[in-house]
């Protein structure tokens, strides 16, 4: 096994190599994930057994299997053009079925013979892109696949990691960050039996309780460690599919907060394990920067399988350094599941639709800023721009708008929330809103007729027999119909929102207790369209990129983990 996992005679690794033999390797050779694991290794942190397929192997496959102009550097230059999109899709497909180099295939076979037969379902494959961890996270290039059960599955998982270099969203974001080239080393790990799996944030700037009280009532502890854990070896819980427990403790291992029990058979961490995790956090994060650590708790103590920066400093395209981006459920604007193909068609339409809807209401959108953007494959809403646009209406009371938005960044959005609304122009504003609602009602009636005609036209058409020119024309007309649909839907949503907040502000002067119910009744939608659905989706801005003490779950769970 030593032969297959040793460094080659050249100074740069070109085959499957054990992590311990990569001391001094650079990021362009092993990627940012391995770079952080090597730093942990130098600090004598316990790591799970780890091997690396370096970037040179990826570049060999790209050179051998992809046509000219399909390498990552070329794709980054062309991804904003139709030709670049076509090449990126072709590159991703070919990498998914690319044969392994002979030496790498031999190394993988020997690796599986030595470890795979005894650790089936406990082999993991992770990406280690050659860009910084922060940029890689925003681009959606950090991926881990577990439960590898065969040599074929191992090779397929490696190819899937390589194919990520052809993803449109990733390449688009990397280009916005002025990244000129990309390599994709691969990390292969043998995961030991573990009683607990978890992730740890080594530094928390929030507030914690000292005597078991509410997490938001304590004193700030910058060095508080936050651990989220679950029994056995399992991937991290996503969207509450599997509950996890949360533990907060100081650098000395003194427990500050324990969350409520998460599920049957889920026991608390013993004090010995907490002390070991406190020592691990000290080793991993010697500087003041917060680190995120993925660990397994074994009989020999905690072992690290992943580590990296916890702070995201990359500038998001379309905003400013102080912009509040919120994870709004914009997928509710679209029927069905918002697949990548759906978003590729609808993303620009949603952006233009919001701007059109605001302009129709007489509001101005700041130039140079986007209302929506994609981060980690999810769609985020620019709350800062929305707040700035909405407050242009003279009847809007700032606290009322913030209350509806439910955002934790109230001081960032509006430092002065004590001002009273101006009622001088209220009659003009209300007249404009009534006129807008009537116009929308007429537009909805016309749209329903057009939508039915469009549906019948498409149902009766056999796209398989259309010539290329006719197919192109059909797709263009369908895309234009989608654009008009989006504009109408978002116009209804924005008009409903503006009417709701304005009416609630006015009604609260005379009927403060009934103002919300009356406003909801008056803004229940027009023409049969469920306009409040998209509006409420835009308003649910509780899972933003910025976290605060108001964003903690009732059980003390930190959404950042």
PDB file of C-alpha atoms in Angstrom, residues 292-553:
ATOM      1  CA  UNK A 292     -16.082  25.569  11.612  1.00  0.00           C
ATOM      2  CA  UNK A 293     -14.991  22.033  12.517  1.00  0.00           C
ATOM      3  CA  UNK A 294     -16.620  18.749  11.511  1.00  0.00           C
ATOM      4  CA  UNK A 295     -15.783  15.996  13.997  1.00  0.00           C
ATOM      5  CA  UNK A 296     -16.507  12.419  15.007  1.00  0.00           C
ATOM      6  CA  UNK A 297     -16.518  11.409  18.665  1.00  0.00           C
ATOM      7  CA  UNK A 298     -14.827   8.004  18.987  1.00  0.00           C
ATOM      8  CA  UNK A 299     -13.603   5.915  21.921  1.00  0.00           C
ATOM      9  CA  UNK A 300     -10.174   7.552  21.488  1.00  0.00           C
ATOM     10  CA  UNK A 301     -11.625  11.076  21.535  1.00  0.00           C
ATOM     11  CA  UNK A 302     -12.735  13.524  18.821  1.00  0.00           C
ATOM     12  CA  UNK A 303     -11.345  13.151  15.288  1.00  0.00           C
ATOM     13  CA  UNK A 304     -11.647  15.945  12.718  1.00  0.00           C
ATOM     14  CA  UNK A 305     -12.803  15.176   9.181  1.00  0.00           C
ATOM     15  CA  UNK A 306     -13.313  18.767   7.995  1.00  0.00           C
ATOM     16  CA  UNK A 307     -12.311  22.274   9.071  1.00  0.00           C
ATOM     17  CA  UNK A 308     -12.437  25.734   7.573  1.00  0.00           C
ATOM     18  CA  UNK A 309     -13.322  29.386   7.941  1.00  0.00           C
ATOM     19  CA  UNK A 310     -16.706  30.085   9.465  1.00  0.00           C
ATOM     20  CA  UNK A 311     -16.850  33.737   8.389  1.00  0.00           C
ATOM     21  CA  UNK A 312     -17.950  34.517   4.850  1.00  0.00           C
ATOM     22  CA  UNK A 313     -16.253  37.636   3.565  1.00  0.00           C
ATOM     23  CA  UNK A 314     -16.784  37.321  -0.183  1.00  0.00           C
ATOM     24  CA  UNK A 315     -18.510  40.326  -1.726  1.00  0.00           C
ATOM     25  CA  UNK A 316     -21.841  39.202  -3.134  1.00  0.00           C
ATOM     26  CA  UNK A 317     -22.365  40.437  -6.663  1.00  0.00           C
ATOM     27  CA  UNK A 318     -25.157  42.984  -6.962  1.00  0.00           C
ATOM     28  CA  UNK A 319     -24.988  44.390  -3.442  1.00  0.00           C
ATOM     29  CA  UNK A 320     -22.855  46.465  -1.125  1.00  0.00           C
ATOM     30  CA  UNK A 321     -20.774  45.486   1.939  1.00  0.00           C
ATOM     31  CA  UNK A 322     -23.661  46.451   4.238  1.00  0.00           C
ATOM     32  CA  UNK A 323     -26.437  44.822   2.195  1.00  0.00           C
ATOM     33  CA  UNK A 324     -28.763  42.494   4.083  1.00  0.00           C
ATOM     34  CA  UNK A 325     -29.448  39.391   1.976  1.00  0.00           C
ATOM     35  CA  UNK A 326     -32.318  37.227   3.208  1.00  0.00           C
ATOM     36  CA  UNK A 327     -33.185  33.669   2.275  1.00  0.00           C
ATOM     37  CA  UNK A 328     -36.744  34.302   1.132  1.00  0.00           C
ATOM     38  CA  UNK A 329     -38.846  31.471  -0.254  1.00  0.00           C
ATOM     39  CA  UNK A 330     -38.928  32.917  -3.734  1.00  0.00           C
ATOM     40  CA  UNK A 331     -39.551  29.428  -5.067  1.00  0.00           C
ATOM     41  CA  UNK A 332     -43.182  29.878  -4.057  1.00  0.00           C
ATOM     42  CA  UNK A 333     -43.524  32.402  -6.866  1.00  0.00           C
ATOM     43  CA  UNK A 334     -43.126  29.531  -9.328  1.00  0.00           C
ATOM     44  CA  UNK A 335     -45.398  26.502  -9.709  1.00  0.00           C
ATOM     45  CA  UNK A 336     -43.807  23.193  -8.776  1.00  0.00           C
ATOM     46  CA  UNK A 337     -40.231  22.557  -7.718  1.00  0.00           C
ATOM     47  CA  UNK A 338     -37.702  25.273  -8.601  1.00  0.00           C
ATOM     48  CA  UNK A 339     -35.193  23.065 -10.410  1.00  0.00           C
ATOM     49  CA  UNK A 340     -31.878  24.441 -11.755  1.00  0.00           C
ATOM     50  CA  UNK A 341     -33.412  24.449 -15.246  1.00  0.00           C
ATOM     51  CA  UNK A 342     -36.413  26.396 -13.967  1.00  0.00           C
ATOM     52  CA  UNK A 343     -34.197  28.964 -12.287  1.00  0.00           C
ATOM     53  CA  UNK A 344     -32.024  29.327 -15.377  1.00  0.00           C
ATOM     54  CA  UNK A 345     -35.144  30.499 -17.234  1.00  0.00           C
ATOM     55  CA  UNK A 346     -36.849  32.405 -14.428  1.00  0.00           C
ATOM     56  CA  UNK A 347     -33.969  34.069 -12.573  1.00  0.00           C
ATOM     57  CA  UNK A 348     -33.592  37.113 -14.807  1.00  0.00           C
ATOM     58  CA  UNK A 349     -37.365  37.287 -15.215  1.00  0.00           C
ATOM     59  CA  UNK A 350     -37.871  37.525 -11.455  1.00  0.00           C
ATOM     60  CA  UNK A 351     -35.242  40.258 -11.201  1.00  0.00           C
ATOM     61  CA  UNK A 352     -36.859  42.269 -14.014  1.00  0.00           C
ATOM     62  CA  UNK A 353     -40.338  41.512 -12.692  1.00  0.00           C
ATOM     63  CA  UNK A 354     -39.664  43.017  -9.284  1.00  0.00           C
ATOM     64  CA  UNK A 355     -38.152  46.142 -10.834  1.00  0.00           C
ATOM     65  CA  UNK A 356     -41.126  46.473 -13.221  1.00  0.00           C
ATOM     66  CA  UNK A 357     -43.612  46.033 -10.373  1.00  0.00           C
ATOM     67  CA  UNK A 358     -41.956  48.738  -8.299  1.00  0.00           C
ATOM     68  CA  UNK A 359     -41.813  51.142 -11.237  1.00  0.00           C
ATOM     69  CA  UNK A 360     -45.518  50.589 -11.932  1.00  0.00           C
ATOM     70  CA  UNK A 361     -46.205  51.753  -8.372  1.00  0.00           C
ATOM     71  CA  UNK A 362     -44.165  54.920  -8.911  1.00  0.00           C
ATOM     72  CA  UNK A 363     -41.129  53.719  -6.938  1.00  0.00           C
ATOM     73  CA  UNK A 364     -37.468  53.975  -7.954  1.00  0.00           C
ATOM     74  CA  UNK A 365     -35.009  51.078  -7.626  1.00  0.00           C
ATOM     75  CA  UNK A 366     -31.371  52.072  -6.865  1.00  0.00           C
ATOM     76  CA  UNK A 367     -29.081  51.575  -9.825  1.00  0.00           C
ATOM     77  CA  UNK A 368     -26.336  48.961  -9.765  1.00  0.00           C
ATOM     78  CA  UNK A 369     -27.998  46.691  -7.188  1.00  0.00           C
ATOM     79  CA  UNK A 370     -29.850  43.438  -7.732  1.00  0.00           C
ATOM     80  CA  UNK A 371     -33.069  42.538  -5.993  1.00  0.00           C
ATOM     81  CA  UNK A 372     -32.349  38.797  -6.083  1.00  0.00           C
ATOM     82  CA  UNK A 373     -29.171  36.722  -6.314  1.00  0.00           C
ATOM     83  CA  UNK A 374     -28.103  33.092  -6.056  1.00  0.00           C
ATOM     84  CA  UNK A 375     -25.735  31.904  -3.325  1.00  0.00           C
ATOM     85  CA  UNK A 376     -24.904  28.237  -2.676  1.00  0.00           C
ATOM     86  CA  UNK A 377     -27.624  27.323  -5.175  1.00  0.00           C
ATOM     87  CA  UNK A 378     -30.285  29.180  -3.182  1.00  0.00           C
ATOM     88  CA  UNK A 379     -32.034  32.408  -4.104  1.00  0.00           C
ATOM     89  CA  UNK A 380     -31.660  35.390  -1.765  1.00  0.00           C
ATOM     90  CA  UNK A 381     -33.637  38.623  -1.659  1.00  0.00           C
ATOM     91  CA  UNK A 382     -32.019  42.057  -1.220  1.00  0.00           C
ATOM     92  CA  UNK A 383     -33.860  43.283   1.866  1.00  0.00           C
ATOM     93  CA  UNK A 384     -31.875  46.532   1.968  1.00  0.00           C
ATOM     94  CA  UNK A 385     -33.033  47.600  -1.504  1.00  0.00           C
ATOM     95  CA  UNK A 386     -36.580  46.459  -0.830  1.00  0.00           C
ATOM     96  CA  UNK A 387     -36.719  48.502   2.381  1.00  0.00           C
ATOM     97  CA  UNK A 388     -35.279  51.563   0.640  1.00  0.00           C
ATOM     98  CA  UNK A 389     -37.821  51.277  -2.185  1.00  0.00           C
ATOM     99  CA  UNK A 390     -40.834  50.610   0.034  1.00  0.00           C
ATOM    100  CA  UNK A 391     -40.162  53.544   2.351  1.00  0.00           C
ATOM    101  CA  UNK A 392     -40.495  55.938  -0.603  1.00  0.00           C
ATOM    102  CA  UNK A 393     -44.248  55.826  -0.010  1.00  0.00           C
ATOM    103  CA  UNK A 394     -45.154  58.685   2.351  1.00  0.00           C
ATOM    104  CA  UNK A 395     -47.808  56.739   4.244  1.00  0.00           C
ATOM    105  CA  UNK A 396     -45.548  53.906   5.322  1.00  0.00           C
ATOM    106  CA  UNK A 397     -44.658  53.819   8.993  1.00  0.00           C
ATOM    107  CA  UNK A 398     -41.104  52.476   9.325  1.00  0.00           C
ATOM    108  CA  UNK A 399     -41.740  50.296  12.423  1.00  0.00           C
ATOM    109  CA  UNK A 400     -44.777  48.758  10.716  1.00  0.00           C
ATOM    110  CA  UNK A 401     -42.697  47.807   7.695  1.00  0.00           C
ATOM    111  CA  UNK A 402     -39.954  46.309   9.861  1.00  0.00           C
ATOM    112  CA  UNK A 403     -42.541  44.364  11.827  1.00  0.00           C
ATOM    113  CA  UNK A 404     -43.923  42.851   8.634  1.00  0.00           C
ATOM    114  CA  UNK A 405     -40.452  41.993   7.334  1.00  0.00           C
ATOM    115  CA  UNK A 406     -39.467  40.168  10.512  1.00  0.00           C
ATOM    116  CA  UNK A 407     -35.779  40.871   9.878  1.00  0.00           C
ATOM    117  CA  UNK A 408     -33.184  40.725  12.649  1.00  0.00           C
ATOM    118  CA  UNK A 409     -31.150  43.488  11.011  1.00  0.00           C
ATOM    119  CA  UNK A 410     -33.483  46.332  11.955  1.00  0.00           C
ATOM    120  CA  UNK A 411     -30.728  48.689  13.084  1.00  0.00           C
ATOM    121  CA  UNK A 412     -28.866  48.129   9.812  1.00  0.00           C
ATOM    122  CA  UNK A 413     -31.956  48.747   7.703  1.00  0.00           C
ATOM    123  CA  UNK A 414     -33.330  51.740   9.625  1.00  0.00           C
ATOM    124  CA  UNK A 415     -31.338  53.202  12.549  1.00  0.00           C
ATOM    125  CA  UNK A 416     -34.160  55.654  13.365  1.00  0.00           C
ATOM    126  CA  UNK A 417     -37.451  53.790  13.715  1.00  0.00           C
ATOM    127  CA  UNK A 418     -39.231  56.321  15.883  1.00  0.00           C
ATOM    128  CA  UNK A 419     -40.389  58.693  13.184  1.00  0.00           C
ATOM    129  CA  UNK A 420     -44.093  59.077  12.500  1.00  0.00           C
ATOM    130  CA  UNK A 421     -45.597  58.634   9.041  1.00  0.00           C
ATOM    131  CA  UNK A 422     -46.474  61.646   6.943  1.00  0.00           C
ATOM    132  CA  UNK A 423     -50.192  61.832   6.116  1.00  0.00           C
ATOM    133  CA  UNK A 424     -50.043  64.869   3.843  1.00  0.00           C
ATOM    134  CA  UNK A 425     -49.936  62.762   0.685  1.00  0.00           C
ATOM    135  CA  UNK A 426     -51.991  59.832   1.975  1.00  0.00           C
ATOM    136  CA  UNK A 427     -55.073  60.603  -0.216  1.00  0.00           C
ATOM    137  CA  UNK A 428     -52.862  60.739  -3.320  1.00  0.00           C
ATOM    138  CA  UNK A 429     -51.111  57.495  -2.387  1.00  0.00           C
ATOM    139  CA  UNK A 430     -54.367  55.674  -1.658  1.00  0.00           C
ATOM    140  CA  UNK A 431     -55.879  56.899  -4.928  1.00  0.00           C
ATOM    141  CA  UNK A 432     -52.843  55.571  -6.780  1.00  0.00           C
ATOM    142  CA  UNK A 433     -53.092  52.223  -4.999  1.00  0.00           C
ATOM    143  CA  UNK A 434     -56.798  51.902  -5.836  1.00  0.00           C
ATOM    144  CA  UNK A 435     -56.067  52.741  -9.470  1.00  0.00           C
ATOM    145  CA  UNK A 436     -53.271  50.159  -9.508  1.00  0.00           C
ATOM    146  CA  UNK A 437     -55.561  47.476  -8.062  1.00  0.00           C
ATOM    147  CA  UNK A 438     -58.209  48.189 -10.731  1.00  0.00           C
ATOM    148  CA  UNK A 439     -55.588  48.020 -13.466  1.00  0.00           C
ATOM    149  CA  UNK A 440     -54.330  44.723 -12.070  1.00  0.00           C
ATOM    150  CA  UNK A 441     -57.847  43.298 -11.976  1.00  0.00           C
ATOM    151  CA  UNK A 442     -58.262  44.069 -15.681  1.00  0.00           C
ATOM    152  CA  UNK A 443     -54.792  42.668 -16.410  1.00  0.00           C
ATOM    153  CA  UNK A 444     -55.618  39.444 -14.564  1.00  0.00           C
ATOM    154  CA  UNK A 445     -58.818  39.012 -16.590  1.00  0.00           C
ATOM    155  CA  UNK A 446     -56.927  39.418 -19.864  1.00  0.00           C
ATOM    156  CA  UNK A 447     -54.151  37.134 -18.630  1.00  0.00           C
ATOM    157  CA  UNK A 448     -56.545  34.305 -17.793  1.00  0.00           C
ATOM    158  CA  UNK A 449     -57.853  34.320 -21.371  1.00  0.00           C
ATOM    159  CA  UNK A 450     -54.337  34.468 -22.849  1.00  0.00           C
ATOM    160  CA  UNK A 451     -53.074  31.725 -20.516  1.00  0.00           C
ATOM    161  CA  UNK A 452     -55.836  29.356 -21.576  1.00  0.00           C
ATOM    162  CA  UNK A 453     -55.096  30.019 -25.254  1.00  0.00           C
ATOM    163  CA  UNK A 454     -51.371  29.488 -24.656  1.00  0.00           C
ATOM    164  CA  UNK A 455     -52.020  26.222 -22.829  1.00  0.00           C
ATOM    165  CA  UNK A 456     -54.224  24.828 -25.612  1.00  0.00           C
ATOM    166  CA  UNK A 457     -51.700  25.916 -28.234  1.00  0.00           C
ATOM    167  CA  UNK A 458     -48.859  24.076 -26.494  1.00  0.00           C
ATOM    168  CA  UNK A 459     -50.926  20.956 -25.730  1.00  0.00           C
ATOM    169  CA  UNK A 460     -51.930  20.559 -29.374  1.00  0.00           C
ATOM    170  CA  UNK A 461     -48.364  21.039 -30.625  1.00  0.00           C
ATOM    171  CA  UNK A 462     -45.951  18.134 -31.168  1.00  0.00           C
ATOM    172  CA  UNK A 463     -42.527  19.607 -30.473  1.00  0.00           C
ATOM    173  CA  UNK A 464     -40.780  16.448 -31.688  1.00  0.00           C
ATOM    174  CA  UNK A 465     -41.742  17.032 -35.333  1.00  0.00           C
ATOM    175  CA  UNK A 466     -41.083  20.768 -35.474  1.00  0.00           C
ATOM    176  CA  UNK A 467     -38.170  21.935 -37.640  1.00  0.00           C
ATOM    177  CA  UNK A 468     -35.398  23.867 -35.927  1.00  0.00           C
ATOM    178  CA  UNK A 469     -36.639  27.324 -36.945  1.00  0.00           C
ATOM    179  CA  UNK A 470     -40.196  26.618 -35.787  1.00  0.00           C
ATOM    180  CA  UNK A 471     -38.933  25.130 -32.507  1.00  0.00           C
ATOM    181  CA  UNK A 472     -36.805  28.207 -31.888  1.00  0.00           C
ATOM    182  CA  UNK A 473     -39.795  30.473 -32.523  1.00  0.00           C
ATOM    183  CA  UNK A 474     -42.013  28.390 -30.227  1.00  0.00           C
ATOM    184  CA  UNK A 475     -39.502  28.472 -27.385  1.00  0.00           C
ATOM    185  CA  UNK A 476     -39.027  32.228 -27.784  1.00  0.00           C
ATOM    186  CA  UNK A 477     -42.785  32.852 -27.664  1.00  0.00           C
ATOM    187  CA  UNK A 478     -43.131  30.596 -24.612  1.00  0.00           C
ATOM    188  CA  UNK A 479     -40.294  32.403 -22.860  1.00  0.00           C
ATOM    189  CA  UNK A 480     -41.981  35.742 -23.561  1.00  0.00           C
ATOM    190  CA  UNK A 481     -45.215  34.374 -22.085  1.00  0.00           C
ATOM    191  CA  UNK A 482     -43.325  33.321 -18.953  1.00  0.00           C
ATOM    192  CA  UNK A 483     -41.877  36.833 -18.715  1.00  0.00           C
ATOM    193  CA  UNK A 484     -45.322  38.445 -18.896  1.00  0.00           C
ATOM    194  CA  UNK A 485     -46.647  35.964 -16.344  1.00  0.00           C
ATOM    195  CA  UNK A 486     -43.838  36.769 -13.934  1.00  0.00           C
ATOM    196  CA  UNK A 487     -44.316  40.514 -14.289  1.00  0.00           C
ATOM    197  CA  UNK A 488     -48.036  40.236 -13.576  1.00  0.00           C
ATOM    198  CA  UNK A 489     -47.537  37.913 -10.625  1.00  0.00           C
ATOM    199  CA  UNK A 490     -44.892  40.100  -9.023  1.00  0.00           C
ATOM    200  CA  UNK A 491     -46.897  43.256  -9.721  1.00  0.00           C
ATOM    201  CA  UNK A 492     -49.807  41.720  -7.829  1.00  0.00           C
ATOM    202  CA  UNK A 493     -47.526  40.673  -4.981  1.00  0.00           C
ATOM    203  CA  UNK A 494     -45.859  44.067  -4.610  1.00  0.00           C
ATOM    204  CA  UNK A 495     -49.164  45.947  -4.908  1.00  0.00           C
ATOM    205  CA  UNK A 496     -50.685  43.713  -2.252  1.00  0.00           C
ATOM    206  CA  UNK A 497     -47.745  44.270   0.057  1.00  0.00           C
ATOM    207  CA  UNK A 498     -47.761  48.053  -0.382  1.00  0.00           C
ATOM    208  CA  UNK A 499     -51.520  48.231   0.087  1.00  0.00           C
ATOM    209  CA  UNK A 500     -51.369  46.031   3.173  1.00  0.00           C
ATOM    210  CA  UNK A 501     -48.674  48.035   4.958  1.00  0.00           C
ATOM    211  CA  UNK A 502     -50.191  51.390   4.000  1.00  0.00           C
ATOM    212  CA  UNK A 503     -53.698  50.401   5.074  1.00  0.00           C
ATOM    213  CA  UNK A 504     -52.493  48.907   8.326  1.00  0.00           C
ATOM    214  CA  UNK A 505     -50.591  52.117   9.083  1.00  0.00           C
ATOM    215  CA  UNK A 506     -53.680  54.263   8.501  1.00  0.00           C
ATOM    216  CA  UNK A 507     -56.141  51.956  10.270  1.00  0.00           C
ATOM    217  CA  UNK A 508     -53.899  51.623  13.318  1.00  0.00           C
ATOM    218  CA  UNK A 509     -54.553  55.296  14.092  1.00  0.00           C
ATOM    219  CA  UNK A 510     -58.210  54.572  14.925  1.00  0.00           C
ATOM    220  CA  UNK A 511     -58.430  50.792  15.423  1.00  0.00           C
ATOM    221  CA  UNK A 512     -55.021  49.565  16.628  1.00  0.00           C
ATOM    222  CA  UNK A 513     -56.316  46.149  17.717  1.00  0.00           C
ATOM    223  CA  UNK A 514     -58.263  45.389  14.529  1.00  0.00           C
ATOM    224  CA  UNK A 515     -55.916  47.094  12.046  1.00  0.00           C
ATOM    225  CA  UNK A 516     -54.118  43.925  10.960  1.00  0.00           C
ATOM    226  CA  UNK A 517     -57.298  41.892  10.403  1.00  0.00           C
ATOM    227  CA  UNK A 518     -59.000  44.682   8.463  1.00  0.00           C
ATOM    228  CA  UNK A 519     -55.910  45.263   6.294  1.00  0.00           C
ATOM    229  CA  UNK A 520     -55.699  41.549   5.486  1.00  0.00           C
ATOM    230  CA  UNK A 521     -59.368  41.495   4.475  1.00  0.00           C
ATOM    231  CA  UNK A 522     -58.951  44.510   2.210  1.00  0.00           C
ATOM    232  CA  UNK A 523     -55.822  43.136   0.508  1.00  0.00           C
ATOM    233  CA  UNK A 524     -56.976  39.568  -0.047  1.00  0.00           C
ATOM    234  CA  UNK A 525     -56.044  39.582  -3.733  1.00  0.00           C
ATOM    235  CA  UNK A 526     -57.705  40.268  -7.074  1.00  0.00           C
ATOM    236  CA  UNK A 527     -58.959  38.194  -9.959  1.00  0.00           C
ATOM    237  CA  UNK A 528     -58.500  34.829  -8.242  1.00  0.00           C
ATOM    238  CA  UNK A 529     -54.708  35.083  -8.091  1.00  0.00           C
ATOM    239  CA  UNK A 530     -53.227  34.196  -4.697  1.00  0.00           C
ATOM    240  CA  UNK A 531     -51.230  37.411  -4.488  1.00  0.00           C
ATOM    241  CA  UNK A 532     -50.563  37.143  -0.758  1.00  0.00           C
ATOM    242  CA  UNK A 533     -48.629  33.889  -1.265  1.00  0.00           C
ATOM    243  CA  UNK A 534     -45.718  35.458  -3.162  1.00  0.00           C
ATOM    244  CA  UNK A 535     -45.863  38.560  -0.972  1.00  0.00           C
ATOM    245  CA  UNK A 536     -45.543  36.547   2.216  1.00  0.00           C
ATOM    246  CA  UNK A 537     -42.726  34.549   0.636  1.00  0.00           C
ATOM    247  CA  UNK A 538     -40.811  37.741   0.021  1.00  0.00           C
ATOM    248  CA  UNK A 539     -41.448  38.886   3.572  1.00  0.00           C
ATOM    249  CA  UNK A 540     -40.228  35.760   5.335  1.00  0.00           C
ATOM    250  CA  UNK A 541     -36.736  37.138   5.806  1.00  0.00           C
ATOM    251  CA  UNK A 542     -35.789  35.282   8.944  1.00  0.00           C
ATOM    252  CA  UNK A 543     -32.943  33.174   7.581  1.00  0.00           C
ATOM    253  CA  UNK A 544     -30.588  35.884   6.355  1.00  0.00           C
ATOM    254  CA  UNK A 545     -26.846  35.677   5.816  1.00  0.00           C
ATOM    255  CA  UNK A 546     -26.457  37.953   8.827  1.00  0.00           C
ATOM    256  CA  UNK A 547     -27.341  36.332  12.137  1.00  0.00           C
ATOM    257  CA  UNK A 548     -28.320  38.003  15.377  1.00  0.00           C
ATOM    258  CA  UNK A 549     -29.625  37.089  18.762  1.00  0.00           C
ATOM    259  CA  UNK A 550     -33.213  37.269  17.447  1.00  0.00           C
ATOM    260  CA  UNK A 551     -32.477  34.497  14.935  1.00  0.00           C
ATOM    261  CA  UNK A 552     -31.920  31.758  17.522  1.00  0.00           C
ATOM    262  CA  UNK A 553     -34.432  28.926  17.470  1.00  0.00           C
TER     263      UNK A 553
END
